[in-house]
């Protein structure tokens, strides 16, 4: 998705764009995502600024592309099970409001108005009307089509071409060389591997997550609903399994249930503890799910960087190389803002937000080129 957004905004800036993918469109992390476009889970800071820009751009694309990307401005509902968690949620929301987020307190007695099937006994919650969702595989394909970029699937990049002075001038693939004055690394979880081909360090790690998919149902979950401790799981650095319930309905009928996080490399094997944790957490929020059949589960790998911020922009260690990866679980939502930032960087235009926190070389403690 990030690569598709980069292609779209670069092409609309007047650049000639080619997209190379070793697999099919949305064949990696994008196809294993839920399509979340969230501001609710982000505290004040650079990521929230990028999320707000991205939310505006997604809304513009939805107006342009219509129902083709299944954009649904459903809003988010964050719920707290205890008064202490609710107090922390309210403090968190106060900081978000100061940064431009709409966050509406919801008393325990009003939760059923938003979600009639929610479990009783919750302390309250916070409604985030800016949260939305797209169908990620469809949206990635539609953005690529709208870009007009030349798409080459089944092309594996095996090297980054550099002149004797280190300037990037294209890539080597298993089907030959592709020359270009700028190369954008939008390889997601494999962004660190691609960076290494250019001789630079970008410590992207895979963080596995499972999604549980139910049988199709009438629309019984109206918003994206998650427990307040989900935010802590997102910001955690733990490699161990962490799970907090995230439940949302879809236009097609199935309910999507997340979210787990664990660092186990690229191990795709089914984890029964993770899936059981998903089911138990979802039933805790929506008891009716205990009677619903789960049809399948799938896994994806979030591209995790140690400071929980993506790498976006030019890499001074390899002139001509740009990075757009490391978004962890927020890549779908942050894709449009990332694409706009990359287009600004490629064309030398002043960006609407400060790109400094996303500098790709910030992890290189020794500076310079590591070839």
Coordinates of C-alpha atoms in Angstrom, one line a residue:
X1 CA 0.0 0.0 0.0
X2 CA 2.8 2.4 0.9
X3 CA 4.4 1.7 -2.5
X4 CA 1.2 2.3 -4.3
X5 CA 0.7 5.6 -2.6
X6 CA 4.2 6.7 -3.3
X7 CA 3.6 5.8 -7.0
X8 CA 0.4 7.8 -7.1
X9 CA 1.7 11.0 -5.6
X10 CA 5.0 10.8 -7.4
X11 CA 3.2 10.4 -10.8
X12 CA 0.8 13.3 -9.9
X13 CA 3.9 15.4 -9.3
X14 CA 4.9 14.8 -12.9
X15 CA 7.4 12.0 -12.5
X16 CA 7.7 8.9 -14.6
X17 CA 7.2 5.9 -12.2
X18 CA 7.8 2.2 -12.4
X19 CA 6.8 -0.1 -9.6
X20 CA 8.7 -3.4 -9.1
X21 CA 7.2 -6.2 -6.9
X22 CA 8.6 -9.7 -6.4
X23 CA 5.0 -10.9 -5.9
X24 CA 1.5 -9.9 -6.8
X25 CA -0.1 -6.6 -5.8
X26 CA -0.9 -6.7 -2.0
X27 CA 0.9 -10.1 -1.8
X28 CA 2.8 -9.2 1.4
X29 CA 1.8 -7.3 4.6
X30 CA -0.9 -5.2 2.8
X31 CA -2.9 -8.3 1.9
X32 CA -2.7 -9.5 5.5
X33 CA -4.0 -6.2 7.1
X34 CA -7.4 -5.0 8.2
X35 CA -7.3 -1.7 6.3
X36 CA -7.3 0.5 9.3
X37 CA -7.0 4.3 9.0
X38 CA -6.6 5.3 12.6
X39 CA -5.9 8.4 14.6
X40 CA -7.3 7.0 17.8
X41 CA -4.3 4.9 18.8
X42 CA -1.7 7.6 18.3
X43 CA -0.5 10.1 20.9
X44 CA 0.6 13.7 20.1
X45 CA 3.8 13.7 18.0
X46 CA 5.1 13.1 14.5
X47 CA 3.1 9.9 13.8
X48 CA -0.2 11.5 14.7
X49 CA 0.7 14.5 12.5
X50 CA 1.3 12.1 9.6
X51 CA -1.9 10.2 10.5
X52 CA -4.0 13.4 10.3
X53 CA -2.5 14.4 7.0
X54 CA -3.1 10.8 5.7
X55 CA -6.7 10.8 6.9
X56 CA -7.4 14.0 4.9
X57 CA -5.8 12.5 1.8
X58 CA -7.7 9.2 2.2
X59 CA -11.0 11.1 2.3
X60 CA -10.0 13.0 -0.8
X61 CA -9.2 9.7 -2.6
X62 CA -12.5 8.2 -1.4
X63 CA -14.3 11.2 -3.1
X64 CA -12.3 10.6 -6.2
X65 CA -12.4 6.8 -6.4
X66 CA -15.9 6.3 -5.0
X67 CA -16.7 2.8 -3.6
X68 CA -13.8 1.2 -5.5
X69 CA -11.6 1.2 -2.3
X70 CA -14.4 0.3 0.1
X71 CA -13.7 3.4 2.2
X72 CA -15.8 3.4 5.3
X73 CA -15.7 6.3 7.7
X74 CA -17.1 4.2 10.5
X75 CA -15.3 5.8 13.4
X76 CA -13.6 4.1 16.3
X77 CA -14.7 3.3 19.8
X78 CA -12.2 2.7 22.5
X79 CA -13.6 1.2 25.7
X80 CA -12.3 0.9 29.2
X81 CA -13.3 -1.9 31.5
X82 CA -12.3 -0.2 34.8
X83 CA -12.5 3.4 36.1
X84 CA -8.6 3.6 36.2
X85 CA -8.4 2.7 32.6
X86 CA -11.0 5.2 31.7
X87 CA -9.2 8.0 33.5
X88 CA -6.0 7.1 31.6
X89 CA -8.0 7.1 28.3
X90 CA -9.4 10.5 29.0
X91 CA -6.0 11.9 29.7
X92 CA -4.7 10.4 26.5
X93 CA -7.6 11.9 24.6
X94 CA -7.0 15.3 26.0
X95 CA -3.5 15.4 24.5
X96 CA -4.9 14.1 21.2
X97 CA -7.5 16.9 21.1
X98 CA -4.8 19.5 21.5
X99 CA -3.1 18.0 18.4
X100 CA -6.3 18.2 16.3
X101 CA -8.0 14.9 17.0
X102 CA -11.8 14.7 17.6
X103 CA -12.3 12.6 20.7
X104 CA -15.8 12.4 22.3
X105 CA -16.2 10.9 25.8
X106 CA -18.9 8.3 26.1
X107 CA -20.4 7.4 29.4
X108 CA -21.1 3.8 30.3
X109 CA -24.8 4.4 29.9
X110 CA -24.4 5.7 26.4
X111 CA -22.1 2.9 25.1
X112 CA -25.1 0.8 23.9
X113 CA -26.3 3.7 21.7
X114 CA -23.1 3.3 19.7
X115 CA -22.7 -0.5 20.0
X116 CA -25.9 -2.3 21.1
X117 CA -24.2 -5.7 21.4
X118 CA -21.2 -4.5 23.5
X119 CA -20.7 -6.3 26.8
X120 CA -22.3 -4.8 29.9
X121 CA -20.4 -3.4 32.8
X122 CA -17.8 -1.4 31.0
X123 CA -16.7 1.9 32.6
X124 CA -17.0 4.0 29.5
X125 CA -15.2 4.9 26.4
X126 CA -14.0 7.4 23.8
X127 CA -15.5 7.9 20.3
X128 CA -13.2 8.8 17.5
X129 CA -15.2 9.8 14.4
X130 CA -12.1 10.3 12.3
X131 CA -11.2 6.6 12.2
X132 CA -12.0 4.9 9.0
X133 CA -11.3 1.7 7.0
X134 CA -10.5 0.6 3.5
X135 CA -10.3 -2.9 1.9
X136 CA -6.5 -2.9 1.7
X137 CA -5.9 -5.2 -1.4
X138 CA -8.5 -3.4 -3.4
X139 CA -7.2 0.0 -2.4
X140 CA -3.6 -0.8 -3.2
X141 CA -4.7 -2.0 -6.7
X142 CA -6.8 1.0 -7.3
X143 CA -4.1 3.5 -6.2
X144 CA -1.7 1.8 -8.6
X145 CA -4.1 2.0 -11.4
X146 CA -4.9 5.6 -10.7
X147 CA -1.2 6.4 -10.7
X148 CA -0.7 5.2 -14.3
X149 CA 2.7 3.8 -13.2
X150 CA 4.2 0.9 -15.1
X151 CA 3.8 -2.1 -12.9
X152 CA 6.2 -5.1 -13.0
X153 CA 5.1 -8.0 -10.8
X154 CA 7.3 -11.0 -10.3
X155 CA 10.5 -8.9 -10.4
X156 CA 12.8 -9.6 -7.5
X157 CA 15.3 -6.8 -6.7
X158 CA 18.8 -8.4 -6.2
X159 CA 20.9 -5.3 -6.0
X160 CA 21.0 -1.5 -5.8
X161 CA 23.1 0.0 -8.6
X162 CA 25.5 2.7 -7.4
X163 CA 28.2 4.8 -9.2
X164 CA 31.8 4.9 -7.9
X165 CA 30.9 7.9 -5.8
X166 CA 27.9 6.1 -4.2
X167 CA 25.1 7.6 -6.1
X168 CA 22.1 5.3 -6.7
X169 CA 21.1 5.0 -10.4
X170 CA 18.7 2.1 -10.3
X171 CA 18.3 -1.6 -9.3
X172 CA 19.3 -5.0 -10.5
X173 CA 16.5 -7.6 -10.7
X174 CA 16.3 -11.2 -11.6
X175 CA 15.0 -10.0 -14.9
X176 CA 17.6 -7.4 -15.7
X177 CA 18.6 -3.9 -14.6
X178 CA 16.2 -0.9 -14.2
X179 CA 17.8 2.5 -14.3
X180 CA 16.4 5.5 -12.5
X181 CA 17.7 8.6 -10.8
X182 CA 15.7 7.8 -7.7
X183 CA 14.8 4.5 -6.0
X184 CA 12.1 4.3 -3.4
X185 CA 12.4 1.5 -0.9
X186 CA 8.8 0.6 0.0
X187 CA 9.5 -3.0 0.7
X188 CA 7.6 -3.0 4.1
X189 CA 8.8 -5.7 6.4
X190 CA 11.6 -6.5 4.0
X191 CA 12.7 -2.8 3.8
X192 CA 15.8 -3.5 5.9
X193 CA 16.9 -6.2 3.4
X194 CA 16.5 -3.9 0.5
X195 CA 18.4 -1.2 2.3
X196 CA 21.2 -3.6 2.9
X197 CA 21.5 -4.2 -0.8
X198 CA 22.4 -0.5 -1.0
X199 CA 24.9 -0.9 1.8
X200 CA 23.0 1.1 4.4
X201 CA 21.5 0.0 7.7
X202 CA 17.7 0.2 8.4
X203 CA 16.8 -2.1 11.3
X204 CA 13.3 -3.2 10.2
X205 CA 12.1 -6.3 12.1
X206 CA 9.0 -8.4 11.5
X207 CA 6.3 -8.3 14.2
X208 CA 3.8 -11.1 13.5
X209 CA 0.1 -10.6 14.0
X210 CA -3.0 -12.8 13.5
X211 CA -6.4 -11.9 12.4
X212 CA -9.4 -14.1 13.0
X213 CA -12.3 -13.9 10.5
X214 CA -15.9 -15.0 11.3
X215 CA -18.7 -16.2 9.2
X216 CA -20.7 -13.4 7.4
X217 CA -23.1 -11.7 9.8
X218 CA -25.7 -8.9 9.7
X219 CA -24.0 -5.7 10.8
X220 CA -23.7 -6.2 14.5
X221 CA -20.4 -4.2 15.1
X222 CA -20.8 -0.7 13.8
X223 CA -17.4 0.8 14.6
X224 CA -13.8 -0.3 15.0
X225 CA -14.0 -1.3 18.7
X226 CA -11.0 -1.9 20.9
X227 CA -9.9 -2.0 24.5
X228 CA -7.9 0.8 25.9
X229 CA -4.9 -1.3 26.5
X230 CA -4.4 -1.8 22.8
X231 CA -2.5 1.5 22.6
X232 CA 0.0 0.1 25.2
X233 CA 0.5 -3.0 23.1
X234 CA 1.2 -0.9 20.0
X235 CA 3.9 1.0 21.7
X236 CA 5.4 -2.0 23.5
X237 CA 9.0 -3.2 22.6
X238 CA 8.3 -6.7 24.0
X239 CA 9.1 -9.6 21.7
X240 CA 6.7 -11.8 23.6
X241 CA 3.1 -12.4 22.6
X242 CA 0.8 -9.5 23.4
X243 CA -2.9 -9.5 22.7
X244 CA -5.6 -6.9 23.2
X245 CA -9.1 -7.2 21.6
X246 CA -9.9 -5.3 18.4
X247 CA -13.2 -6.0 16.8
X248 CA -14.8 -4.6 13.7
X249 CA -17.5 -5.5 11.2
X250 CA -17.1 -5.2 7.5
X251 CA -19.3 -4.3 4.5
X252 CA -19.0 -7.9 3.3
X253 CA -20.4 -9.4 6.6
X254 CA -17.5 -11.1 8.4
X255 CA -16.2 -9.7 11.6
X256 CA -12.5 -9.1 11.8
X257 CA -10.8 -9.8 15.2
X258 CA -7.3 -8.8 16.2
X259 CA -4.8 -7.9 17.5
X260 CA -1.7 -9.9 18.5
X261 CA 1.9 -8.8 18.3
X262 CA 5.0 -10.9 18.7
X263 CA 8.5 -11.0 17.3
X264 CA 9.2 -14.5 16.0
X265 CA 11.1 -13.7 12.8
X266 CA 9.2 -14.7 9.6
X267 CA 7.5 -17.8 11.2
X268 CA 4.1 -18.1 9.6
X269 CA 3.0 -21.2 11.5
X270 CA -0.3 -21.0 13.3
X271 CA -0.1 -20.1 17.0
X272 CA -3.0 -21.6 19.0
X273 CA -2.2 -19.4 22.0
X274 CA -2.5 -16.3 19.8
X275 CA -5.7 -17.3 18.2
X276 CA -7.3 -18.3 21.5
X277 CA -6.3 -15.0 22.9
X278 CA -8.0 -13.3 20.0
X279 CA -11.2 -15.2 20.5
X280 CA -11.3 -14.7 24.2
X281 CA -10.7 -11.0 24.0
X282 CA -13.3 -10.5 21.3
X283 CA -16.0 -12.5 23.3
X284 CA -15.1 -10.3 26.3
X285 CA -16.1 -7.2 24.3
X286 CA -19.0 -8.8 22.3
X287 CA -20.5 -11.8 24.1
X288 CA -22.6 -12.8 21.0
X289 CA -19.4 -13.8 19.3
X290 CA -19.2 -16.9 21.5
X291 CA -22.0 -18.4 19.3
X292 CA -20.4 -17.4 16.0
X293 CA -18.2 -19.6 13.8
X294 CA -14.7 -18.5 12.9
X295 CA -14.0 -19.4 9.3
X296 CA -10.3 -18.8 9.1
X297 CA -7.3 -17.0 10.5
X298 CA -4.3 -15.4 8.7
X299 CA -1.0 -13.9 9.7
X300 CA 1.0 -10.9 8.6
X301 CA 4.3 -9.3 9.5
X302 CA 4.3 -5.7 10.6
X303 CA 7.5 -3.8 9.7
X304 CA 8.7 -2.7 13.1
X305 CA 11.4 -0.1 13.7
X306 CA 12.8 0.4 17.3
X307 CA 11.4 3.9 17.9
X308 CA 8.0 3.0 16.4
X309 CA 8.3 5.6 13.6
X310 CA 8.6 4.8 9.9
X311 CA 11.6 5.7 7.8
X312 CA 10.5 8.2 5.2
X313 CA 12.6 10.3 2.9
X314 CA 16.1 10.5 1.3
X315 CA 19.0 8.6 2.6
X316 CA 22.1 10.8 2.7
X317 CA 24.3 7.6 2.9
X318 CA 23.2 6.6 -0.6
X319 CA 22.2 9.7 -2.7
X320 CA 19.2 8.8 -4.9
X321 CA 17.8 6.2 -2.4
X322 CA 14.6 7.1 -0.6
X323 CA 12.9 5.0 2.1
X324 CA 9.2 4.6 2.8
X325 CA 8.9 1.6 5.2
X326 CA 8.8 0.6 8.8
X327 CA 5.2 1.7 9.6
X328 CA 4.5 -1.3 11.8
X329 CA 0.7 -1.9 12.0
X330 CA -0.2 1.6 10.7
X331 CA 1.0 1.3 7.1
X332 CA -2.4 1.3 5.4
X333 CA -3.5 4.4 7.3
X334 CA -0.2 6.3 6.9
X335 CA 0.4 5.3 3.3
X336 CA -1.2 8.5 1.7
X337 CA 0.8 10.9 3.9
X338 CA 3.9 8.9 3.3
X339 CA 3.4 9.0 -0.4
X340 CA 2.9 12.7 -0.3
X341 CA 6.1 13.2 1.7
X342 CA 8.0 11.1 -0.7
X343 CA 6.7 13.1 -3.7
X344 CA 7.7 16.3 -2.0
X345 CA 11.2 15.0 -1.4
X346 CA 11.5 13.7 -4.9
X347 CA 10.5 17.0 -6.4
X348 CA 12.3 19.3 -3.9
X349 CA 9.0 20.9 -2.7
X350 CA 8.6 22.0 0.9
X351 CA 6.6 19.5 2.9
X352 CA 3.5 20.3 4.9
X353 CA 4.9 18.6 8.0
X354 CA 8.4 18.2 9.5
X355 CA 10.1 15.2 7.9
X356 CA 13.0 15.3 10.4
X357 CA 11.6 12.6 12.9
X358 CA 11.4 10.1 10.0
X359 CA 15.0 10.4 8.8
X360 CA 16.1 7.0 7.6
X361 CA 19.7 7.5 8.9
X362 CA 18.6 8.1 12.5
X363 CA 19.5 4.5 13.5
X364 CA 23.1 4.8 12.2
X365 CA 24.9 5.8 15.3
X366 CA 28.2 6.1 13.6
X367 CA 26.9 8.1 10.7
X368 CA 28.0 8.0 7.1
X369 CA 27.9 5.1 4.6
X370 CA 28.2 1.6 6.0
X371 CA 29.2 -0.1 2.7

